[in-house]
Short mmCIF file of C-alpha atoms and ligand atoms in Angstrom, two decimals:
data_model
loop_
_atom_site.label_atom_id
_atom_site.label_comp_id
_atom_site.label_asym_id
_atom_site.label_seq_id
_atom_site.Cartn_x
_atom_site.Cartn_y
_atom_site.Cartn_z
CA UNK A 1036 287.57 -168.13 -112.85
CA UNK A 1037 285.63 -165.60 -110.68
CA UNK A 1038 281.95 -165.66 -110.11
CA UNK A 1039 279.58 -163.25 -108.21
CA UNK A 1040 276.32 -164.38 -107.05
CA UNK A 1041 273.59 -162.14 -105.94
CA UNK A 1042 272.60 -165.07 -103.33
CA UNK A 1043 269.90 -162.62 -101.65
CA UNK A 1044 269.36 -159.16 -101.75
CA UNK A 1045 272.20 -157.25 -101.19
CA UNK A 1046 274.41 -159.94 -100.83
CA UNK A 1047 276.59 -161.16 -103.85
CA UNK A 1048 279.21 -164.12 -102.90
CA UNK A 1049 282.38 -164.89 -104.84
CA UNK A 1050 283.03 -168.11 -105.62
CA UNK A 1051 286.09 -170.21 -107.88
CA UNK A 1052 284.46 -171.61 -110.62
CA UNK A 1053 286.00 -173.75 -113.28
CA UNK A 1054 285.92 -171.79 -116.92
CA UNK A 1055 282.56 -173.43 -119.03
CA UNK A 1056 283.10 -175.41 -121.71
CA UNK A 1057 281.53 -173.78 -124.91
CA UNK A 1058 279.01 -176.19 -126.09
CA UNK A 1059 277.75 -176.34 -129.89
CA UNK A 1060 276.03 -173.09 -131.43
CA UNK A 1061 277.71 -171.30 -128.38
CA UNK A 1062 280.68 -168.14 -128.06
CA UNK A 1063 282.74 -167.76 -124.90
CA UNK A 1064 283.37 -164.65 -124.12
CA UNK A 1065 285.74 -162.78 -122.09
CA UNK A 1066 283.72 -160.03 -120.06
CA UNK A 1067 286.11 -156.80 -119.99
CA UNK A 1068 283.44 -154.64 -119.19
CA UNK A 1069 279.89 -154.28 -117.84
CA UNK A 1070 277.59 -151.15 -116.51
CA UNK A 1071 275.46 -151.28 -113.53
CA UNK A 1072 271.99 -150.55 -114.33
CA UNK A 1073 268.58 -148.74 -113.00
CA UNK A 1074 267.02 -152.23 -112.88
CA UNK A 1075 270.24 -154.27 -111.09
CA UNK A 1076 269.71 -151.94 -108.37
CA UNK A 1077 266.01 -153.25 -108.22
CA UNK A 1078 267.19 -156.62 -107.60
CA UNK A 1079 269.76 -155.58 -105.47
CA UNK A 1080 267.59 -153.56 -103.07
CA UNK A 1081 264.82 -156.88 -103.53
CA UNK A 1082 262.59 -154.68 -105.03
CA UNK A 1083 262.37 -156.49 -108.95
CA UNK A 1084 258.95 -158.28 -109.54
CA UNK A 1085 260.76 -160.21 -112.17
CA UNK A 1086 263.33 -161.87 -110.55
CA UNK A 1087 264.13 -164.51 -107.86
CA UNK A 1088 267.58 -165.77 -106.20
CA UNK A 1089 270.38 -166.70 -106.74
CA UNK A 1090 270.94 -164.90 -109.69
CA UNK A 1091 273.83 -163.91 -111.40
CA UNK A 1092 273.45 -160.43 -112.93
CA UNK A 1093 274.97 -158.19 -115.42
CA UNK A 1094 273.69 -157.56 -118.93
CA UNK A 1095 274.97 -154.41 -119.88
CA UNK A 1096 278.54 -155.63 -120.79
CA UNK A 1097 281.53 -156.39 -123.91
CA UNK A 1098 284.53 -158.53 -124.23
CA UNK A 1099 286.35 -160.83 -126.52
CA UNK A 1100 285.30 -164.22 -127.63
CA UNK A 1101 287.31 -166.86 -126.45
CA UNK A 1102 286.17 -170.13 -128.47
CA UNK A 1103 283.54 -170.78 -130.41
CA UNK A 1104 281.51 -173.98 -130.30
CA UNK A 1105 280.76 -176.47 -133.25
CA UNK A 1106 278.38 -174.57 -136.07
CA UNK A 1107 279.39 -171.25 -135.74
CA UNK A 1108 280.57 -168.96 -138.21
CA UNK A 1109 281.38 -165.74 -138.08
CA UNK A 1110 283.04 -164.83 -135.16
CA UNK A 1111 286.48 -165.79 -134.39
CA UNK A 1112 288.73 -165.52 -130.84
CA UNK A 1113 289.94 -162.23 -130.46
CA UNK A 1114 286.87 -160.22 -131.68
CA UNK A 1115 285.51 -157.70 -129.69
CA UNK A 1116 281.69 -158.04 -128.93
CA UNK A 1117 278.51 -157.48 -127.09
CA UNK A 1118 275.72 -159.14 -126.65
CA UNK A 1119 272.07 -158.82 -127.08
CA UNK A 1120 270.90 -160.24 -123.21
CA UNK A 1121 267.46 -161.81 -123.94
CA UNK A 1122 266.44 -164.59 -125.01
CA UNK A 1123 262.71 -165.88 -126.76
CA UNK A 1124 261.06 -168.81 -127.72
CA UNK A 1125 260.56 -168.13 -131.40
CA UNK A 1126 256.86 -169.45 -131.13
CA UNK A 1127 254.45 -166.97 -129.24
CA UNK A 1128 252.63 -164.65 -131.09
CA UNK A 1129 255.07 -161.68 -130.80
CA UNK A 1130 257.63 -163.70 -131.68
CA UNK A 1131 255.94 -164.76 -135.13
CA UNK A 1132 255.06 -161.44 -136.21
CA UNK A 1133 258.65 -159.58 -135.80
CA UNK A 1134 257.94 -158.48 -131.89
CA UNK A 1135 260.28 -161.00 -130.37
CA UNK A 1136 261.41 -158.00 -127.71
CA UNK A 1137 258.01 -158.38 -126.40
CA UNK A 1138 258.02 -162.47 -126.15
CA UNK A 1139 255.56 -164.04 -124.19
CA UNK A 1140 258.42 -165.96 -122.64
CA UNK A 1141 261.48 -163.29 -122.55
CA UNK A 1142 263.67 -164.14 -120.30
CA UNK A 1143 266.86 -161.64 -119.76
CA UNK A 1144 270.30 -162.32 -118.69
CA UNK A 1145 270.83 -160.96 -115.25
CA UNK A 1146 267.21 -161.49 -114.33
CA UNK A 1147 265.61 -164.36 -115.52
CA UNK A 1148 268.49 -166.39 -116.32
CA UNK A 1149 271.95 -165.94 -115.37
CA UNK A 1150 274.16 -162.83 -116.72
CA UNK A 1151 277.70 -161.81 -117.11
CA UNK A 1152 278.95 -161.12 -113.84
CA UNK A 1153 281.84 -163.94 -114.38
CA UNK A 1154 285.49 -163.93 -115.88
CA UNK A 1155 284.16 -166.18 -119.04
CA UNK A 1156 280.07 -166.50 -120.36
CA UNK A 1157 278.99 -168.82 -122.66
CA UNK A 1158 275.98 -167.26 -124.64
CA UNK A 1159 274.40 -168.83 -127.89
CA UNK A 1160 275.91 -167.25 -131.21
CA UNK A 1161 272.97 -165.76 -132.42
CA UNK A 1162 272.74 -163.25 -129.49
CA UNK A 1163 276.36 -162.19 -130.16
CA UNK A 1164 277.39 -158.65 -131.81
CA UNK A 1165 280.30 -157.63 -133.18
CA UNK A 1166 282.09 -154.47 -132.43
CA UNK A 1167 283.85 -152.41 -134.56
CA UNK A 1168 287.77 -152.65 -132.87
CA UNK A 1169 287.07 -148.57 -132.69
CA UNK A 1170 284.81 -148.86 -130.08
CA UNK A 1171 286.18 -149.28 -126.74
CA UNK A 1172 284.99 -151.70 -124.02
CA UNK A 1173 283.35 -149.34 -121.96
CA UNK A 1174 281.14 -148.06 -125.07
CA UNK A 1175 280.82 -151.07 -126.11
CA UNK A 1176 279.01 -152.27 -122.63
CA UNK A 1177 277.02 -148.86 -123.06
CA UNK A 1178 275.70 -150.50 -126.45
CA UNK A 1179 272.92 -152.27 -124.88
CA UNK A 1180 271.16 -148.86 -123.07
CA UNK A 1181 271.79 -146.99 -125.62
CA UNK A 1182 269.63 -149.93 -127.75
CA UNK A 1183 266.76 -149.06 -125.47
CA UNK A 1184 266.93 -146.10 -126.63
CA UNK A 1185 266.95 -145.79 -130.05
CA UNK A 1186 264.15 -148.95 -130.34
CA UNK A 1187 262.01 -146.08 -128.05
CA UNK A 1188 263.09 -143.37 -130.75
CA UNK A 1189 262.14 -145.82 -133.54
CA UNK A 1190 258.65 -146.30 -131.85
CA UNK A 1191 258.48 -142.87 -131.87
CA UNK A 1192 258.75 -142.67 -135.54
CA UNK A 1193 261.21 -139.81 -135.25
CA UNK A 1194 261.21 -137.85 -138.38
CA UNK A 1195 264.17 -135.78 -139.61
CA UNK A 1196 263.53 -132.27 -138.21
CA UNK A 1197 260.92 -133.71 -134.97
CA UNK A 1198 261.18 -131.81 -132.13
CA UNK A 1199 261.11 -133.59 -128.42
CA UNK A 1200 261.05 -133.29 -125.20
CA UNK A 1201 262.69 -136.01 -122.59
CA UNK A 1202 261.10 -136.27 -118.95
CA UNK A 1203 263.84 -137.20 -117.03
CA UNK A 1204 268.08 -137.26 -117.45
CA UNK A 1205 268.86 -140.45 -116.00
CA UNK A 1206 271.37 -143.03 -118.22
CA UNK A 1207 268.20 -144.00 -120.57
CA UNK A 1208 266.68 -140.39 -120.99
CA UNK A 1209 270.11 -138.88 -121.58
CA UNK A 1210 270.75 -142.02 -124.13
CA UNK A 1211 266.89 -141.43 -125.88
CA UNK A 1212 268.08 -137.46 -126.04
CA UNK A 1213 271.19 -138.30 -127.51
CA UNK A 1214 269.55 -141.38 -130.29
CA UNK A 1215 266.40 -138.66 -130.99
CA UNK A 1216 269.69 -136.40 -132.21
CA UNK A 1217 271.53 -138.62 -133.94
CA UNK A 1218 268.67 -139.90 -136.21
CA UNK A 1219 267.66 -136.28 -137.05
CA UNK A 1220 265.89 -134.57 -134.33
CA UNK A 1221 266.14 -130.68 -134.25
CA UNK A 1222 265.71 -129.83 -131.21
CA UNK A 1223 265.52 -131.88 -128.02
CA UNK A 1224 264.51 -130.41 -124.30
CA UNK A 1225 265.77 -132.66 -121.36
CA UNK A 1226 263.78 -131.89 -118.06
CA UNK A 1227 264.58 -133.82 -114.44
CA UNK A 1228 264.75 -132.41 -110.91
CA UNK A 1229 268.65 -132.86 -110.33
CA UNK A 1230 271.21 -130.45 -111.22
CA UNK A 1231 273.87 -132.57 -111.71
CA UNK A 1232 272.21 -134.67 -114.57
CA UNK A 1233 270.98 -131.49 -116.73
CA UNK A 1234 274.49 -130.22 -116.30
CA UNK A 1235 275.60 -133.90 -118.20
CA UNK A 1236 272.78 -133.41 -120.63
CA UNK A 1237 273.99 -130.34 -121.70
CA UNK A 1238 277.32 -131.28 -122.00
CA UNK A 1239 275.66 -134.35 -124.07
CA UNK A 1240 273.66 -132.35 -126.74
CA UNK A 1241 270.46 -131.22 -125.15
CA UNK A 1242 269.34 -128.00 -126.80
CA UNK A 1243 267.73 -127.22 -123.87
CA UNK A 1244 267.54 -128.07 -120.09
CA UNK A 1245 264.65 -127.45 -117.79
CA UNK A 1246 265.03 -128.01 -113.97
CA UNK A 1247 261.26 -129.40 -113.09
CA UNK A 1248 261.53 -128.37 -109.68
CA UNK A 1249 261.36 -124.78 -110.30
CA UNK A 1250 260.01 -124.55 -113.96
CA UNK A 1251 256.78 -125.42 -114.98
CA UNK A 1252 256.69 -127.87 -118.45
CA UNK A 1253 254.45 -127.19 -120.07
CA UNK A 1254 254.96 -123.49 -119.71
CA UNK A 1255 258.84 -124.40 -120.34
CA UNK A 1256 257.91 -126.02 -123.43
CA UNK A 1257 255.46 -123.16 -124.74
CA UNK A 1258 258.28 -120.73 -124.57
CA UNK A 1259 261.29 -123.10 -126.05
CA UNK A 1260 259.13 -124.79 -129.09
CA UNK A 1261 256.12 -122.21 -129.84
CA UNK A 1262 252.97 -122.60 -128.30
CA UNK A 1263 251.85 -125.68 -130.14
CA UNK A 1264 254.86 -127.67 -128.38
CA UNK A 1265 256.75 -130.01 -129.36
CA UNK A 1266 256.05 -133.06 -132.11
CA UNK A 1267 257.05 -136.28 -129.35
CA UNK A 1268 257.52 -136.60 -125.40
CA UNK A 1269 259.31 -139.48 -124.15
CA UNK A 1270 258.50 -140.72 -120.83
CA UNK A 1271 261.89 -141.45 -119.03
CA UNK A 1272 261.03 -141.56 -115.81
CA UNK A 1273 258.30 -144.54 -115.40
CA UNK A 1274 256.05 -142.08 -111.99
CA UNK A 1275 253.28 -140.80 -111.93
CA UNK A 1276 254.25 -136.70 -112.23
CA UNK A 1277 255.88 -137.12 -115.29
CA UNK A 1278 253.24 -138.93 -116.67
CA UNK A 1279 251.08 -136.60 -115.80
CA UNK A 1280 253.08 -133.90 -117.30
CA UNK A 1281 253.45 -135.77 -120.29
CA UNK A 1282 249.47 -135.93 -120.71
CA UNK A 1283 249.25 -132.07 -120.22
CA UNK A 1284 252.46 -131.00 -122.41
CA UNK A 1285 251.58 -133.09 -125.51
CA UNK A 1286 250.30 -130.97 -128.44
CA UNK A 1287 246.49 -132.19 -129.37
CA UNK A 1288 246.71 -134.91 -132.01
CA UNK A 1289 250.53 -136.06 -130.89
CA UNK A 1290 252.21 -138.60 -129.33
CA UNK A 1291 253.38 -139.73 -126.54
CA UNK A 1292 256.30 -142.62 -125.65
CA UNK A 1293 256.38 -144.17 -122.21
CA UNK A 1294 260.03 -145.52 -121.71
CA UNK A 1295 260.24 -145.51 -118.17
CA UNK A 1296 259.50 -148.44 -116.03
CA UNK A 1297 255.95 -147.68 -114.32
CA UNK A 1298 255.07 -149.29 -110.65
CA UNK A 1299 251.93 -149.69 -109.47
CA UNK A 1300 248.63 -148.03 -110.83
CA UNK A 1301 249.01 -143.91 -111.33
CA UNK A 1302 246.09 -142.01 -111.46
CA UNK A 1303 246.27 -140.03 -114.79
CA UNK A 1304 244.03 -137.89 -117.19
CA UNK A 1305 242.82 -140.20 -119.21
CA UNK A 1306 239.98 -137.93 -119.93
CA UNK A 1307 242.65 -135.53 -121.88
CA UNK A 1308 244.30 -138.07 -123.86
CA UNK A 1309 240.81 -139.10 -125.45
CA UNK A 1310 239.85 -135.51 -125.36
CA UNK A 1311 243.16 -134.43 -127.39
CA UNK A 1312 243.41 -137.09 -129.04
CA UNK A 1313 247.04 -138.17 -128.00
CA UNK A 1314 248.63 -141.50 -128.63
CA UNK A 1315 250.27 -142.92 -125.50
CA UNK A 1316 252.77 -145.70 -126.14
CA UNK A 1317 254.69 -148.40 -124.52
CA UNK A 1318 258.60 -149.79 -125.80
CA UNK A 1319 260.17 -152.47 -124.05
CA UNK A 1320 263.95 -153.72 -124.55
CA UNK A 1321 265.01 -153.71 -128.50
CA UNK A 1322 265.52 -155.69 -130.75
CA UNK A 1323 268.97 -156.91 -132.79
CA UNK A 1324 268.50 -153.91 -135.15
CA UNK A 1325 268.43 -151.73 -132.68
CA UNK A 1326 271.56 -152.76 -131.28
CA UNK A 1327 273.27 -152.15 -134.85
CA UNK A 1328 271.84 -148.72 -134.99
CA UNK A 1329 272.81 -148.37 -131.36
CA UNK A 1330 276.67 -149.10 -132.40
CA UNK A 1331 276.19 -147.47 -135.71
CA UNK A 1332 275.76 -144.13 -133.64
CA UNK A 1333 278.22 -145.03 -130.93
CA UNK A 1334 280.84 -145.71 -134.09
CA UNK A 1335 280.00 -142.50 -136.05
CA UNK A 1336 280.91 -139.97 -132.86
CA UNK A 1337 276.75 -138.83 -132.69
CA UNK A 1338 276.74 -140.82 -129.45
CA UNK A 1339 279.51 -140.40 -126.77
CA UNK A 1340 278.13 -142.70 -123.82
CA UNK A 1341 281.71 -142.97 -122.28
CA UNK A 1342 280.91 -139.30 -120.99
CA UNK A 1343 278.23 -140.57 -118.86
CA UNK A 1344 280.40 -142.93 -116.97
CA UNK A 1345 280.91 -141.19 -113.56
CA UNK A 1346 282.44 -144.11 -111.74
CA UNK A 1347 284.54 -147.40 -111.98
CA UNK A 1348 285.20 -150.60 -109.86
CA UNK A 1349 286.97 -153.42 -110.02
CA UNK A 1350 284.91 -156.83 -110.37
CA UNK A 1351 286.03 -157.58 -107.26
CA UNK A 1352 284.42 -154.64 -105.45
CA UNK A 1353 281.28 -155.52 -107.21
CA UNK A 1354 279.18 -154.76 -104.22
CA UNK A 1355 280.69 -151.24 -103.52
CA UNK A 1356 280.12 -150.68 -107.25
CA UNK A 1357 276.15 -151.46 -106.60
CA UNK A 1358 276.28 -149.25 -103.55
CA UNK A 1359 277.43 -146.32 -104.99
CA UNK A 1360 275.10 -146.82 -107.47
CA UNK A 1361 271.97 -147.08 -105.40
CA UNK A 1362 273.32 -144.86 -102.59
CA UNK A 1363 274.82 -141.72 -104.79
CA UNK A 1364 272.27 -141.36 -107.72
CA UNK A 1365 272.93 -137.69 -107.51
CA UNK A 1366 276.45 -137.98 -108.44
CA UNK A 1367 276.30 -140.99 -110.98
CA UNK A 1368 275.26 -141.81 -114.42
CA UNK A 1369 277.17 -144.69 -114.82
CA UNK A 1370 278.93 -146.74 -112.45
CA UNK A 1371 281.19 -149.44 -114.86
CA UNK A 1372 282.63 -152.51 -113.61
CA UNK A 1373 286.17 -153.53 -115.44
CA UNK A 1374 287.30 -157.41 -115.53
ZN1 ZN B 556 270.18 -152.28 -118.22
ZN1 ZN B 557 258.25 -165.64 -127.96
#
């Protein structure tokens, strides 16, 4: 079978590998399909803190299990599946108390251990998902981002009727805008600084789109939701203007969900978020309920992440599939990779 190694950064090497044998508690799967994501493109440009080479990446993907190893039940060749990429130790505090997305040892497929990007993957059972047959491959790889979202929306403690605003339409914010509807949200503004994304937002559900380059937020939000705003604002983004804007938008007394992946050490108004007394909160990954909500929405028609995919490549052309990923962010959402 086919592998592709990310051996340094931008360089991934294809190499003939004989197919793994499934070992005991394990699944082989068949990958059909897998997405290129935001945080690939960090490794691939050198620029992830979390991960060292060679790696072999992809964690965004389906197929169909091939064997199963001794023990497990449940799953049978043939089935179509995902797979829930990270894997904890069970032990660490987090872990014991029901947090295991935020494990003291987490290590993720693609990053710190080895991911998808092969013909056949042997992953242990308990990290495998079924799919309903319904779903296609391609949604079914878009299971796992759209898992990040609705664990941020569940943070969030959406309520039926909420009202939100997203910073930023990239493939998670138009995913959170998307979950925040599906579980009961009203009304949902989407801002980001790129045509091309609002445009796909719209076409996705938004309720309303604000261009951030030539609107002001806050004011934005004043005229869209009244003037005491909206009831949540999710941080897609992970910079420091959004952050910011976040911090000045929010009505007194609300809250506040970070999603995005922040580097380095923004300056921010700390003073206001005591002051109003906002709640500003983290989410990281999901957890295995999220990823049956996640297909629960995909399944029911409220989610339609096949609309966001604005490119494919063979596995093969894996690297041109990361380059027009990192090169042509104003054209993509999703760039898919088919087996
Ligand atoms: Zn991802
Ligand atoms: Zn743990």
């Amino acid at each position: 079978m086919l592998q592709a190694t990310m051996i340094q950064p931008g360089k991934i090497v294809f190499s003939q590998v004989p197919k793994p044998q499934v070992k005991p508690g394990e699944v082989l799967i068949e990958v059909k399909t897998c997405g290129v994501c935001g945080s690939d493109i960090h490794v691939w440009r050198g620029k992830h803190p979390f991960t060292s080479y060679p790696i072999i990446q992809g964690h965004e993907f389906a197929g169909l299990v091939a064997s199963v190893g001794k023990g497990v039940v449940g799953l049978s060749p043939g089935r179509k599946v995902t797979v829930e990429p990270s894997l904890v130790c069970g032990k660490c505090y987090p872990c014991r108390h029901g947090k295991y997305n935020i494990c003291d040892n987490l290590k993720v497929m693609g990053f710190q251990t080895d991911g998808c990007h092969r013909n056949f993957f042997a992953v242990p059972a308990q990290k495998v998902i079924p799919l309903p047959d319904e779903i296609s491959f391609e949604a079914g790889a878009m299971v796992e981002p759209t898992a990040v979202g609705v664990h941020a929306v569940k943070k969030a403690a959406l309520k039926e009727g909420s009202t939100a605003v997203i910073l930023g339409a990239g493939p998670i914010g138009l995913l959170t805008m998307q979950v925040a509807k599906g579980l009961g949200a009203a009304k949902v503004m989407i801002t980001d600084i790129v045509d091309f994304r609002l445009k796909a937002a719209r076409r996705l559900g938004a309720d309303c789109v604000v261009n951030a380059y030539h609107q002001d937020i806050p004011t934005a939000v004043s005229q869209e939701f009244g003037k005491d705003g909206a009831d949540l604002i999710f941080e897609c983004v992970g910079a420091e203007q959004p952050l910011e804007t976040a911090i000045q938008t929010a009505r007194k007394g609300s809250r506040i969900i970070v999603v995005g992946v922040v580097g380095g050490r923004p300056p921010l108004s700390i003073g206001l978020l005591q002051d109003r007394e906002l709640e500003m909160i983290g989410t990281l990954m999901y957890m295995q309920e999220d990823f049956l909500t996640a297909i629960e929405l995909i399944n029911s028609g409220k989610i339609t992440p096949e609309e966001m995919i604005t490119n494919r490549f063979k596995f093969g052309d894996l690297p041109q599939a990361y380059r027009e990923a990192d090169e042509n962010k104003d054209r993509n959402l999703k760039v898919m990779v088919e087996f």
